[in-house]
Backbone as XML, in Angstrom:
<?xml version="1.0"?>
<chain id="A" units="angstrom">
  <residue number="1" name="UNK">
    <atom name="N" x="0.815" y="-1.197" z="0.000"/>
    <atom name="CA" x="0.000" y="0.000" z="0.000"/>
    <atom name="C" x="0.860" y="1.264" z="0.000"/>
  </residue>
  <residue number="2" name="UNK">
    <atom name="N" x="1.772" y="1.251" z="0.699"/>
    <atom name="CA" x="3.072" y="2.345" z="1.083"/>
    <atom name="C" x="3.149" y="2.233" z="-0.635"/>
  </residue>
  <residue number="3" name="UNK">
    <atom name="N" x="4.113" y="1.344" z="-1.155"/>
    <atom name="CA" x="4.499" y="1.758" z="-2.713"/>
    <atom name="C" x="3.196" y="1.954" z="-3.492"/>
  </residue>
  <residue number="4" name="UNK">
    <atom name="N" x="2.365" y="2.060" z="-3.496"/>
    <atom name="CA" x="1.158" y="2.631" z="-4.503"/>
    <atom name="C" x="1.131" y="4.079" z="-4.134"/>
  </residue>
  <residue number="5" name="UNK">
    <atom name="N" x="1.053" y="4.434" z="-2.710"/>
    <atom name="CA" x="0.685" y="6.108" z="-2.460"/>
    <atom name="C" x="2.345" y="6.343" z="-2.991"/>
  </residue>
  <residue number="6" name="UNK">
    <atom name="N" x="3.300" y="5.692" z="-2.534"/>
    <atom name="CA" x="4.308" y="6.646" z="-2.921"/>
    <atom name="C" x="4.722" y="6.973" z="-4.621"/>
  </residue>
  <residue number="7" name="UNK">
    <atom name="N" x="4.141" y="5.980" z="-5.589"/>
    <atom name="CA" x="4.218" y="5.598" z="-6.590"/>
    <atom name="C" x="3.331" y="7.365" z="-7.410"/>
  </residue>
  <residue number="8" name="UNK">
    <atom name="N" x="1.953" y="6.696" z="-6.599"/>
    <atom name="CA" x="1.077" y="7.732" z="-6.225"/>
    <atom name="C" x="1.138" y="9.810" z="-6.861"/>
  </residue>
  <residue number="9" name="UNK">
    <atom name="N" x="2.429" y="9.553" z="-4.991"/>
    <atom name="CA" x="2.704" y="10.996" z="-5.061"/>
    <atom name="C" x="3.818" y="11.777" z="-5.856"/>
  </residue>
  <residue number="10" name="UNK">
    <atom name="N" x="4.702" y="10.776" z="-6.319"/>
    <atom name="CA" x="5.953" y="10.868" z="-7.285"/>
    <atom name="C" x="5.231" y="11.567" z="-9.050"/>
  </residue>
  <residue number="11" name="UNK">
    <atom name="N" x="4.182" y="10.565" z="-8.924"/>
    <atom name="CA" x="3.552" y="10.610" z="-10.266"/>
    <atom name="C" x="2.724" y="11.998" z="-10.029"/>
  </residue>
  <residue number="12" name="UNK">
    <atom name="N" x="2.241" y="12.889" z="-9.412"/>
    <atom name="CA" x="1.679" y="13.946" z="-8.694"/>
    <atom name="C" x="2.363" y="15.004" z="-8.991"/>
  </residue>
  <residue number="13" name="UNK">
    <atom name="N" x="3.645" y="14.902" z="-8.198"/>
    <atom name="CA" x="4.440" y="15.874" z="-7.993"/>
    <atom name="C" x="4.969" y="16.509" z="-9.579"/>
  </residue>
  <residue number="14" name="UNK">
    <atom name="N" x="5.314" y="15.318" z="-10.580"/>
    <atom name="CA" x="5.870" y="15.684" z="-11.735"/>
    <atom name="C" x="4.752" y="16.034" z="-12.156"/>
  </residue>
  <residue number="15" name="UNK">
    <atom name="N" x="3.672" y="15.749" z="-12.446"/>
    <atom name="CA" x="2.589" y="16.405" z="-13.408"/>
    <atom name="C" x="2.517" y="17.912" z="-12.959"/>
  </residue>
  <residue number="16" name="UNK">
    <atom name="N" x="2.428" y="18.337" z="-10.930"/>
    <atom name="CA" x="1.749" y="19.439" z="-10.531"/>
    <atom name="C" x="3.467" y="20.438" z="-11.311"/>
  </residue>
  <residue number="17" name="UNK">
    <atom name="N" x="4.795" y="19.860" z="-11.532"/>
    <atom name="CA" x="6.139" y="20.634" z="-11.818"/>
    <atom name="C" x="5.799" y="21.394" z="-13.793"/>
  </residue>
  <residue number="18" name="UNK">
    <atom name="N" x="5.140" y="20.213" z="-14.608"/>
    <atom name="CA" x="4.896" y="19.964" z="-15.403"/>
    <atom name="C" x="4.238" y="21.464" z="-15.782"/>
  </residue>
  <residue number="19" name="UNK">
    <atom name="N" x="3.075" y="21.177" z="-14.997"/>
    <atom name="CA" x="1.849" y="22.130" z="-15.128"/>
    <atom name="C" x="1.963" y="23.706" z="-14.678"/>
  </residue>
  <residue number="20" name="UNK">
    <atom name="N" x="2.960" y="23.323" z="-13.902"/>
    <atom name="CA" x="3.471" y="25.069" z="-13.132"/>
    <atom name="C" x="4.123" y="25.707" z="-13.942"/>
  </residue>
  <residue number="21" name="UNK">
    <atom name="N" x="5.032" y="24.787" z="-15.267"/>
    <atom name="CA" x="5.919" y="25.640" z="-15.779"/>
    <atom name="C" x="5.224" y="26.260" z="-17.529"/>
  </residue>
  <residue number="22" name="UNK">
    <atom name="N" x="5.290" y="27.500" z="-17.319"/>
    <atom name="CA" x="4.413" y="27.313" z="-18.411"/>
    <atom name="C" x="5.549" y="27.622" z="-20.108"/>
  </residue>
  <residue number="23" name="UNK">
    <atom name="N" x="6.648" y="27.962" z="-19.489"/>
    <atom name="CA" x="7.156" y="28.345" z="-20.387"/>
    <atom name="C" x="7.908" y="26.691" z="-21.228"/>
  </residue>
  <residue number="24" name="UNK">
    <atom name="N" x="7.788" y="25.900" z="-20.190"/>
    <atom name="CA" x="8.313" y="24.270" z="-20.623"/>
    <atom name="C" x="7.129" y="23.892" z="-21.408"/>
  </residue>
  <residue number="25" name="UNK">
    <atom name="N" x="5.671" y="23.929" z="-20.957"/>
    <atom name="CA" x="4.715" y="23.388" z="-22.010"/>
    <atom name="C" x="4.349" y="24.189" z="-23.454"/>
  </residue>
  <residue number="26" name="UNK">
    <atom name="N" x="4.816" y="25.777" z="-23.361"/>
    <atom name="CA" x="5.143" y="26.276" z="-24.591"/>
    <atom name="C" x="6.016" y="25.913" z="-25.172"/>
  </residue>
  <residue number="27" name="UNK">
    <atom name="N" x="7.283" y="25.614" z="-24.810"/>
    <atom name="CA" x="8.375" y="25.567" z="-25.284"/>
    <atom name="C" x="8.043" y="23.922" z="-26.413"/>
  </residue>
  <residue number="28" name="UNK">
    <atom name="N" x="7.551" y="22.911" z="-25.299"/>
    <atom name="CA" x="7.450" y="21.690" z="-26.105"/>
    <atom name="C" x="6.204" y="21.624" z="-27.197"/>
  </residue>
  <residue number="29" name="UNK">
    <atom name="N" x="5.506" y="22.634" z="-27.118"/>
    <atom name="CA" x="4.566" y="22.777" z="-27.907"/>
    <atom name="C" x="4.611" y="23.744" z="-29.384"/>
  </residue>
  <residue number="30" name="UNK">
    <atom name="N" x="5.530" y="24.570" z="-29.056"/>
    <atom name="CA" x="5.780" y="25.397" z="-30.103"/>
    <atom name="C" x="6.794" y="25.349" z="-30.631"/>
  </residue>
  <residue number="31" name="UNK">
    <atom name="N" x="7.835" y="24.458" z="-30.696"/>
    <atom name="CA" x="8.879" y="23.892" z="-30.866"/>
    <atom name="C" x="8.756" y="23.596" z="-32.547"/>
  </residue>
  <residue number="32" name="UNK">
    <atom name="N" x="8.170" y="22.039" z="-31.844"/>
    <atom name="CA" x="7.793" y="20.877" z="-32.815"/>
    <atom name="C" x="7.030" y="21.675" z="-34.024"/>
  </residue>
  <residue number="33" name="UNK">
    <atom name="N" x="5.922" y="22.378" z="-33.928"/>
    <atom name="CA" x="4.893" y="23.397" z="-34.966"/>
    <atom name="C" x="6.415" y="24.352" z="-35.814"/>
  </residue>
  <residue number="34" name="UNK">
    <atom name="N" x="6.549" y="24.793" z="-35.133"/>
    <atom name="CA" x="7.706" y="26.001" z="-36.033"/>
    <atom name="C" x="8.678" y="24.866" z="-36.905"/>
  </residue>
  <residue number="35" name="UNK">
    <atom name="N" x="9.376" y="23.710" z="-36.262"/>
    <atom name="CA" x="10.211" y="23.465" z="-37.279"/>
    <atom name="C" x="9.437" y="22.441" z="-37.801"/>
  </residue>
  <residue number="36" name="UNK">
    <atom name="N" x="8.199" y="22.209" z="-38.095"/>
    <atom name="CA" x="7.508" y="21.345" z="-38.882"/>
    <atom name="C" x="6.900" y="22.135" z="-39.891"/>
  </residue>
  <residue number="37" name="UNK">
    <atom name="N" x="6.261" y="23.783" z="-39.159"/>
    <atom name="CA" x="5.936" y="24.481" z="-40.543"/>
    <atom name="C" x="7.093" y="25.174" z="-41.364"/>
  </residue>
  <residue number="38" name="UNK">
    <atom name="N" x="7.925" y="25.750" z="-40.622"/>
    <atom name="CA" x="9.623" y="26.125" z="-41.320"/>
    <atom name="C" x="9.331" y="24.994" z="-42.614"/>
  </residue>
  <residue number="39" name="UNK">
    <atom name="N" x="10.121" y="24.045" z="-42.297"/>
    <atom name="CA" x="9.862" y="23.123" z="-43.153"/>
    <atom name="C" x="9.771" y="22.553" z="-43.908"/>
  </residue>
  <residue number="40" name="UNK">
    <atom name="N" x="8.440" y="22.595" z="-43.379"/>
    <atom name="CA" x="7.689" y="21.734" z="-44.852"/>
    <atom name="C" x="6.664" y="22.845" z="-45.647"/>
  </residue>
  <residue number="41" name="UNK">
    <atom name="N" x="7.307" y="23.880" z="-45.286"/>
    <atom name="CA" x="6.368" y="25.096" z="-46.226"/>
    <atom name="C" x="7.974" y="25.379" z="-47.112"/>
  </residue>
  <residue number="42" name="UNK">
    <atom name="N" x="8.956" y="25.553" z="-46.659"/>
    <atom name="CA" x="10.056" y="25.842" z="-47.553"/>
    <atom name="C" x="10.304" y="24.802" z="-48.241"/>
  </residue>
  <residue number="43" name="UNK">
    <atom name="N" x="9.741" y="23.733" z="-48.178"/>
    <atom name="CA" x="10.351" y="22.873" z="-49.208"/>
    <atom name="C" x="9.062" y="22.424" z="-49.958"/>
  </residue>
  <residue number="44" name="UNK">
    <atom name="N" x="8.282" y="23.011" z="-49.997"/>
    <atom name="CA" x="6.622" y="22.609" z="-50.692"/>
    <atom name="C" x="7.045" y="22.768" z="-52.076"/>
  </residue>
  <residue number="45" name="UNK">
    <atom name="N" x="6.499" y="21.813" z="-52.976"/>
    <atom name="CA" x="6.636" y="21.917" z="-54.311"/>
    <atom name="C" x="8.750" y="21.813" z="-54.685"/>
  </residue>
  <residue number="46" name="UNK">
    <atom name="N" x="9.545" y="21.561" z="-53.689"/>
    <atom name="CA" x="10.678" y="21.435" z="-53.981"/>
    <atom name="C" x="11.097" y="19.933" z="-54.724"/>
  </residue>
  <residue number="47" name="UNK">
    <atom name="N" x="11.921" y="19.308" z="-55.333"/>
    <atom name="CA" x="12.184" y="18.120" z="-55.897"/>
    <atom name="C" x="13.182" y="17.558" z="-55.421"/>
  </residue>
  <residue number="48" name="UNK">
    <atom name="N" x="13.098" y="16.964" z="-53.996"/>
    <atom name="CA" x="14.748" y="16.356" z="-53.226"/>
    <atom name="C" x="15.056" y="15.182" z="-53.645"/>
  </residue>
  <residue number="49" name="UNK">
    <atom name="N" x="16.096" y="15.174" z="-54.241"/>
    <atom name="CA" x="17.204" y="13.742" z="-54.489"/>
    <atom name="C" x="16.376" y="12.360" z="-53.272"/>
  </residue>
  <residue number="50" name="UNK">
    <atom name="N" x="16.126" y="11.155" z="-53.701"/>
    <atom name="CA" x="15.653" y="10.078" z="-53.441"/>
    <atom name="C" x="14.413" y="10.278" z="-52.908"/>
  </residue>
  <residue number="51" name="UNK">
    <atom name="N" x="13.745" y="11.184" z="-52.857"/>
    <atom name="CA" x="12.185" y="11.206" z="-52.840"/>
    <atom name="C" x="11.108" y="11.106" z="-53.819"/>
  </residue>
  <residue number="52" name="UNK">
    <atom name="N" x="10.527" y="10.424" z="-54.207"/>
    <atom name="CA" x="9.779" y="10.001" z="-55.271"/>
    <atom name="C" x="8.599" y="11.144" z="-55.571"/>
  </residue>
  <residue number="53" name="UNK">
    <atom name="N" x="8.170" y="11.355" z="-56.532"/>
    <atom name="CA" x="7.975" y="12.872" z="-56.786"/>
    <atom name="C" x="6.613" y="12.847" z="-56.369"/>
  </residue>
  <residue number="54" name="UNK">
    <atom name="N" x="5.771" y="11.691" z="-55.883"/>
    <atom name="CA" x="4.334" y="12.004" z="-55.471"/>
    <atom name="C" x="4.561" y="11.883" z="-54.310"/>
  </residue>
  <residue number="55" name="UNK">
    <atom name="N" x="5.207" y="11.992" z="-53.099"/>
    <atom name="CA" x="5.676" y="11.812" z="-51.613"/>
    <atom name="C" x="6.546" y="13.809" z="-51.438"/>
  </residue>
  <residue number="56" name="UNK">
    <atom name="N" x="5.271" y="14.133" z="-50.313"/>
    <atom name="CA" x="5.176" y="15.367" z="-49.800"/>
    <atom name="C" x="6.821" y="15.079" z="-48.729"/>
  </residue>
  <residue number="57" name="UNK">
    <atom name="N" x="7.526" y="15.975" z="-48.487"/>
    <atom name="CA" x="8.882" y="16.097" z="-47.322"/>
    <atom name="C" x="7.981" y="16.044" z="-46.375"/>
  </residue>
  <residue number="58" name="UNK">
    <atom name="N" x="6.944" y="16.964" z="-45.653"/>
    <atom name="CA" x="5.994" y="16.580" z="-44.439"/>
    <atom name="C" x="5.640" y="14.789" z="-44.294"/>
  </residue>
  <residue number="59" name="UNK">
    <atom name="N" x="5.940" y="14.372" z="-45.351"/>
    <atom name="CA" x="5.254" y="12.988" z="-45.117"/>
    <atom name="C" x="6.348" y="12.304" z="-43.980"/>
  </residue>
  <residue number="60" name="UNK">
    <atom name="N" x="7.721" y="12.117" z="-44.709"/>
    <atom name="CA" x="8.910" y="12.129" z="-43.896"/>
    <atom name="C" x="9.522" y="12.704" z="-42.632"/>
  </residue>
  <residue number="61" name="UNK">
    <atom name="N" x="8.902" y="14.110" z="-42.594"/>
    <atom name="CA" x="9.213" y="14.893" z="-41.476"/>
    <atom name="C" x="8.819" y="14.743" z="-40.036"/>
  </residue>
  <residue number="62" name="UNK">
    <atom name="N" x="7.445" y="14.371" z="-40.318"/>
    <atom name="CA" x="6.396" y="14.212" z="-38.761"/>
    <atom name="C" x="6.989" y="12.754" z="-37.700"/>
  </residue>
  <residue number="63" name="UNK">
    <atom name="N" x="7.492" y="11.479" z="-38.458"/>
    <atom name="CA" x="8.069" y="10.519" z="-37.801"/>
    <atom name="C" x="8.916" y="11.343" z="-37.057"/>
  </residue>
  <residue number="64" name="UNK">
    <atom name="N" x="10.413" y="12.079" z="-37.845"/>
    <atom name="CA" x="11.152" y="12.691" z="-37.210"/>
    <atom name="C" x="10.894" y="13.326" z="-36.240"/>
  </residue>
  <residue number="65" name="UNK">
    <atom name="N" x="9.991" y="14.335" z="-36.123"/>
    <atom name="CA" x="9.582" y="15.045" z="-34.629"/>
    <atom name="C" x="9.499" y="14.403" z="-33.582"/>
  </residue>
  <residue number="66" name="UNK">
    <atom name="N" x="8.854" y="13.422" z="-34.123"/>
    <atom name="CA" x="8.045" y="12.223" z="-33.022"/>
    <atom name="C" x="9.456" y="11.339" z="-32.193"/>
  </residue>
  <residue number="67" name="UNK">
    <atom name="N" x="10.304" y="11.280" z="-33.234"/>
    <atom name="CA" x="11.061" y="10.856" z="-32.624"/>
    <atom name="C" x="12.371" y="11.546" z="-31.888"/>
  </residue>
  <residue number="68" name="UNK">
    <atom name="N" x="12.543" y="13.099" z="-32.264"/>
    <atom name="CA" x="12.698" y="14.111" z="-31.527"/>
    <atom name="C" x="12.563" y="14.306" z="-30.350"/>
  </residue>
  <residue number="69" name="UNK">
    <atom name="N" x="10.940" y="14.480" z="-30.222"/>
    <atom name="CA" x="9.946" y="14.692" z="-29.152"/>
    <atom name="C" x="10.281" y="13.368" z="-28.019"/>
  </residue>
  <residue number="70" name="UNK">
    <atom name="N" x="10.140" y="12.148" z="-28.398"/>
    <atom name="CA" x="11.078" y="10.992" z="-27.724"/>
    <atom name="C" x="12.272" y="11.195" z="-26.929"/>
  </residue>
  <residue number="71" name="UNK">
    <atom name="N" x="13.435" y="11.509" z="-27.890"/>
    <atom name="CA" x="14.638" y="11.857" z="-27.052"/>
    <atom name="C" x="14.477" y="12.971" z="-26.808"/>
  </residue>
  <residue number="72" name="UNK">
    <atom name="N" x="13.913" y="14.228" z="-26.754"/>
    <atom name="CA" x="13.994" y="15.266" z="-25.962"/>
    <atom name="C" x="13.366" y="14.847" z="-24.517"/>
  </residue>
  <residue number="73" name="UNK">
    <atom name="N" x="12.322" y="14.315" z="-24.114"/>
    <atom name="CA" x="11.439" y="13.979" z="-23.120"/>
    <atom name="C" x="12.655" y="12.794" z="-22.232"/>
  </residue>
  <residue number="74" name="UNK">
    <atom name="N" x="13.101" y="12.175" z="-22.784"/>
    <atom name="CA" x="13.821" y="11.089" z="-22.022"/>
    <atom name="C" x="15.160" y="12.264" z="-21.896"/>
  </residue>
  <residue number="75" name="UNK">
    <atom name="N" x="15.731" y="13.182" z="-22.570"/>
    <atom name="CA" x="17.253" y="13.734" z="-21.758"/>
    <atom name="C" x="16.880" y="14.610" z="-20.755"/>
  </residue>
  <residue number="76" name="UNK">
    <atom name="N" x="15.513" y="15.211" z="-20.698"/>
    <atom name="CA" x="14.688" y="16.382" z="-19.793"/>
    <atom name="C" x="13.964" y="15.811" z="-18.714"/>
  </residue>
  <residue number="77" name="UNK">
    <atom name="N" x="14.095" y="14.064" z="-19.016"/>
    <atom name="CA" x="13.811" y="13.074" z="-17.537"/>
    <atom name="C" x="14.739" y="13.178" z="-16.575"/>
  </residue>
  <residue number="78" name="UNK">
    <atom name="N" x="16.045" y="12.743" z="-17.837"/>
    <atom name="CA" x="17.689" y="12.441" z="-16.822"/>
    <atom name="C" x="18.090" y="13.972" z="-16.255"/>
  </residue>
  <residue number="79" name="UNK">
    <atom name="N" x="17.809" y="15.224" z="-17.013"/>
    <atom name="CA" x="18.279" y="16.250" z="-16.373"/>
    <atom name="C" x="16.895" y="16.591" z="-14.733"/>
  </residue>
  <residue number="80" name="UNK">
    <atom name="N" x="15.509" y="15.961" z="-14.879"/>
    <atom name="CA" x="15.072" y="15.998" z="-13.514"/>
    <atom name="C" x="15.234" y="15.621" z="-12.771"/>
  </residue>
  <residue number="81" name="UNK">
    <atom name="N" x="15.917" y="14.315" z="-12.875"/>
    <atom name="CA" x="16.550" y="13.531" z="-11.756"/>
    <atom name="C" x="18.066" y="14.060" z="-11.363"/>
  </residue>
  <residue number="82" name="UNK">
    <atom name="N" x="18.622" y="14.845" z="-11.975"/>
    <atom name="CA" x="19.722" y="15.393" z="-11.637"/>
    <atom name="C" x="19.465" y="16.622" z="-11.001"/>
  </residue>
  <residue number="83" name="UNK">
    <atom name="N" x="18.535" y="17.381" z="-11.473"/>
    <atom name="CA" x="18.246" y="18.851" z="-11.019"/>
    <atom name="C" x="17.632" y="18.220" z="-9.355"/>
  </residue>
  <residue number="84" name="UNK">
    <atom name="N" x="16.911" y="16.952" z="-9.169"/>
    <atom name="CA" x="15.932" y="16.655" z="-7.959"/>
    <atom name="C" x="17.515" y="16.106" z="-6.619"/>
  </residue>
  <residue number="85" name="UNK">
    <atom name="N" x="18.545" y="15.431" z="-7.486"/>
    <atom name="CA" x="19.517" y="15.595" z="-6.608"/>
    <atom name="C" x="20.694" y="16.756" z="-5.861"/>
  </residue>
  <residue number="86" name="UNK">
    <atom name="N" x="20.440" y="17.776" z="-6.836"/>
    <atom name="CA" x="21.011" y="19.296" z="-6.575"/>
    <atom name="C" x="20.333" y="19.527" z="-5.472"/>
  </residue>
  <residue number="87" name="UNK">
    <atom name="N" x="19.031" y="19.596" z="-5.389"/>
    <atom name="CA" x="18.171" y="19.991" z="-4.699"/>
    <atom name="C" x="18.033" y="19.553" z="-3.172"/>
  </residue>
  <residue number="88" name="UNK">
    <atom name="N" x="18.496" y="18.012" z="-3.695"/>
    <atom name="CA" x="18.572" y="17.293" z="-2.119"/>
    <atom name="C" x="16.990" y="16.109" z="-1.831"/>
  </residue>
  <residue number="89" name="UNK">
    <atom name="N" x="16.467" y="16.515" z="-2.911"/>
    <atom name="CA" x="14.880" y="15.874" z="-3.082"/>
    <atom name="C" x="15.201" y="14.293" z="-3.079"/>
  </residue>
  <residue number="90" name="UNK">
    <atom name="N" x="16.332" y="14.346" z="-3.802"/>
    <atom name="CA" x="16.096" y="12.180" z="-4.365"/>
    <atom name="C" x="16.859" y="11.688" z="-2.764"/>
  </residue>
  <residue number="91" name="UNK">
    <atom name="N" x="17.791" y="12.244" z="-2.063"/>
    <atom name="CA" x="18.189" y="11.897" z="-0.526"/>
    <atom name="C" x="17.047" y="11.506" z="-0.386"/>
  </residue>
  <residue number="92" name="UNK">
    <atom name="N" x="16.337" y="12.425" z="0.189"/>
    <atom name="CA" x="14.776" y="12.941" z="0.821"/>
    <atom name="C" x="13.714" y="11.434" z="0.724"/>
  </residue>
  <residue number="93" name="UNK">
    <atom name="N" x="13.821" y="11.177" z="-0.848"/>
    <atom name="CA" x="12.702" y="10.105" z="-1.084"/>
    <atom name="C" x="13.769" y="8.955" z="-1.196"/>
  </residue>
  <residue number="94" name="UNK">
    <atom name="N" x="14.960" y="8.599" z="-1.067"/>
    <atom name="CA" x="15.628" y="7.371" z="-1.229"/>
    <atom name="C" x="15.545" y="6.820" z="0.318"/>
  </residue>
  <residue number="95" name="UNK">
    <atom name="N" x="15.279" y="7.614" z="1.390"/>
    <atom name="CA" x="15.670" y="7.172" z="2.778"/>
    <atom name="C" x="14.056" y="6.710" z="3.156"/>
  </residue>
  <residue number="96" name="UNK">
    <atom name="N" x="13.255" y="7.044" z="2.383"/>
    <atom name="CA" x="11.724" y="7.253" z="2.560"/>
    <atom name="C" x="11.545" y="5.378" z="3.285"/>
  </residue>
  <residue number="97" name="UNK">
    <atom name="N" x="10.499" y="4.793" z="3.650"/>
    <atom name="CA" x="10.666" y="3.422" z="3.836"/>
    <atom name="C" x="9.708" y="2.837" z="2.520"/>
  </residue>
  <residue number="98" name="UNK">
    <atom name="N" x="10.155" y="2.940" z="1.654"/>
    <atom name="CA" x="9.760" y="2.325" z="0.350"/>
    <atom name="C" x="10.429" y="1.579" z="-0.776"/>
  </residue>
  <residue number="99" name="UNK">
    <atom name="N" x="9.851" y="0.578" z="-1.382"/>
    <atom name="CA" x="10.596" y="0.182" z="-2.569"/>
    <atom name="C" x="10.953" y="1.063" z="-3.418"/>
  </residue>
  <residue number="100" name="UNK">
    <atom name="N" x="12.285" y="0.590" z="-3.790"/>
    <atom name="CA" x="13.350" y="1.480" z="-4.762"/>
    <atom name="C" x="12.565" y="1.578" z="-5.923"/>
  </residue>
  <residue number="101" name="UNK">
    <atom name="N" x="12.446" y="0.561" z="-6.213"/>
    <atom name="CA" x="11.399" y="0.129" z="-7.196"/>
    <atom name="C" x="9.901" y="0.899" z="-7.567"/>
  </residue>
  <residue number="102" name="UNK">
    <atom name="N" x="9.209" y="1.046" z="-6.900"/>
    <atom name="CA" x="8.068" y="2.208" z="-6.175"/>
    <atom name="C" x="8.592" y="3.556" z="-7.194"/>
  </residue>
  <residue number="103" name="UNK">
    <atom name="N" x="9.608" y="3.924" z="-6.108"/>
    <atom name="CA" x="10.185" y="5.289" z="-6.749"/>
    <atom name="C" x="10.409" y="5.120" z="-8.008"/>
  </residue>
  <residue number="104" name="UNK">
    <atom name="N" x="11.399" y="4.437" z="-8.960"/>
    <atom name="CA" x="12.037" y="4.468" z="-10.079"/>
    <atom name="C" x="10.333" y="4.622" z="-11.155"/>
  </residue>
  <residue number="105" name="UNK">
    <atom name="N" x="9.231" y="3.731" z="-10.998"/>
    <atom name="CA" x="8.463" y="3.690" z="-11.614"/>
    <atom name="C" x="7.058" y="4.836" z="-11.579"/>
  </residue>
  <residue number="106" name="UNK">
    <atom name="N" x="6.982" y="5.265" z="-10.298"/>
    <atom name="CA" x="6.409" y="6.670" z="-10.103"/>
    <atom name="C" x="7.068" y="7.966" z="-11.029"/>
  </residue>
  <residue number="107" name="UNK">
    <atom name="N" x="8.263" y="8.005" z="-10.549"/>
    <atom name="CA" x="8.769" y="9.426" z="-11.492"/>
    <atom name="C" x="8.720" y="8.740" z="-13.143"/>
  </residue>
  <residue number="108" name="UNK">
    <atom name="N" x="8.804" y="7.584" z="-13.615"/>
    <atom name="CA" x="8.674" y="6.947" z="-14.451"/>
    <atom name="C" x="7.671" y="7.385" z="-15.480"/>
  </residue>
  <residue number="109" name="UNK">
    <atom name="N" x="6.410" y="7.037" z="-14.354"/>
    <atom name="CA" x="4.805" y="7.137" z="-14.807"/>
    <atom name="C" x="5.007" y="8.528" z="-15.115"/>
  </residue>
  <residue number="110" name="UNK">
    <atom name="N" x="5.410" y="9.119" z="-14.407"/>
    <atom name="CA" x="4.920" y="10.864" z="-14.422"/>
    <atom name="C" x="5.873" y="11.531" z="-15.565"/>
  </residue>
  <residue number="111" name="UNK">
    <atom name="N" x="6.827" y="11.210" z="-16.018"/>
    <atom name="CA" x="7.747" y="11.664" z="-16.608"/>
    <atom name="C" x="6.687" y="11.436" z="-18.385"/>
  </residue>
  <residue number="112" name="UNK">
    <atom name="N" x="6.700" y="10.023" z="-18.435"/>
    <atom name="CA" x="5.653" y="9.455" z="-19.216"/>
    <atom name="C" x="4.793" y="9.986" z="-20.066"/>
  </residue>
  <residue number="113" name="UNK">
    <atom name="N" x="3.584" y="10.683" z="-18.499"/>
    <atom name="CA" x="2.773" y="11.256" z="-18.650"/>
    <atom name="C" x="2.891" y="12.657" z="-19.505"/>
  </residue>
  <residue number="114" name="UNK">
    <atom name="N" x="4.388" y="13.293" z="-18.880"/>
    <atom name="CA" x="3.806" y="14.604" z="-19.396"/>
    <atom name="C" x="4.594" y="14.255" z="-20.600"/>
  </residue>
  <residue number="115" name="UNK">
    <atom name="N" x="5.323" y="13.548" z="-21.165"/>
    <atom name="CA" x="5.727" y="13.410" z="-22.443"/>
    <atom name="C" x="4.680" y="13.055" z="-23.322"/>
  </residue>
  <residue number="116" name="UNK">
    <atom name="N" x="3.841" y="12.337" z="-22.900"/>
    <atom name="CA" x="2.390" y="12.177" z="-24.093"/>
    <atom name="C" x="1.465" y="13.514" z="-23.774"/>
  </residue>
  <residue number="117" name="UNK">
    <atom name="N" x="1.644" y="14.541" z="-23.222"/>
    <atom name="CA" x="0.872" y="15.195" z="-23.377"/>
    <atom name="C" x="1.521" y="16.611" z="-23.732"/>
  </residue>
</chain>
């Protein structure tokens, strides 16, 4: 029961960090739009070497973000868990009486979370 609430409040805490920052949910939101319309509006009607001439560059492009958006979310995990040990926070919850395990998959969930959203 202990590792569900703590699982719980881990997963909490990152969404309520998530949600406070507003310039991080612009940032990941207006990011991806600018260099997808950049783009694929400058290269509209262009003719690129190994692209077959009825296949739009947007067609190609959007995987890429996606997978962008992927490794950006997973290096902005590893830098929270580093910024949460500056802080003194991961001490704080490692001494807690809970599975390690608990923890690793709470900030997990939450990290997760705000990456799909």
């Amino acid at each position: 029961m202990a590792d569900k609430q703590a699982m719980y409040g881990l997963w909490t805490r990152e969404l309520t960090r998530y949600l406070r920052s507003w310039s991080q949910i612009v940032g990941w939101l207006a990011t991806p739009l600018l260099i997808l319309g950049f783009f694929a509006f400058s290269f509209l009607g262009v003719a690129l070497p190994g692209l077959p001439a009825d296949v739009e560059y947007v067609q190609y492009l959007v995987p890429v973000m996606a997978g962008f958006t992927i490794l950006f979310s997973a290096s902005f995990t590893g830098l929270g868990i580093l910024s949460d040990r500056d802080v003194g926070f991961l001490k704080e919850i490692l001494v807690a009486p809970v599975n390690r395990r608990a923890i690793v998959l709470g900030w997990t969930a939450g990290r997760a979370t705000t990456a799909i959203i």
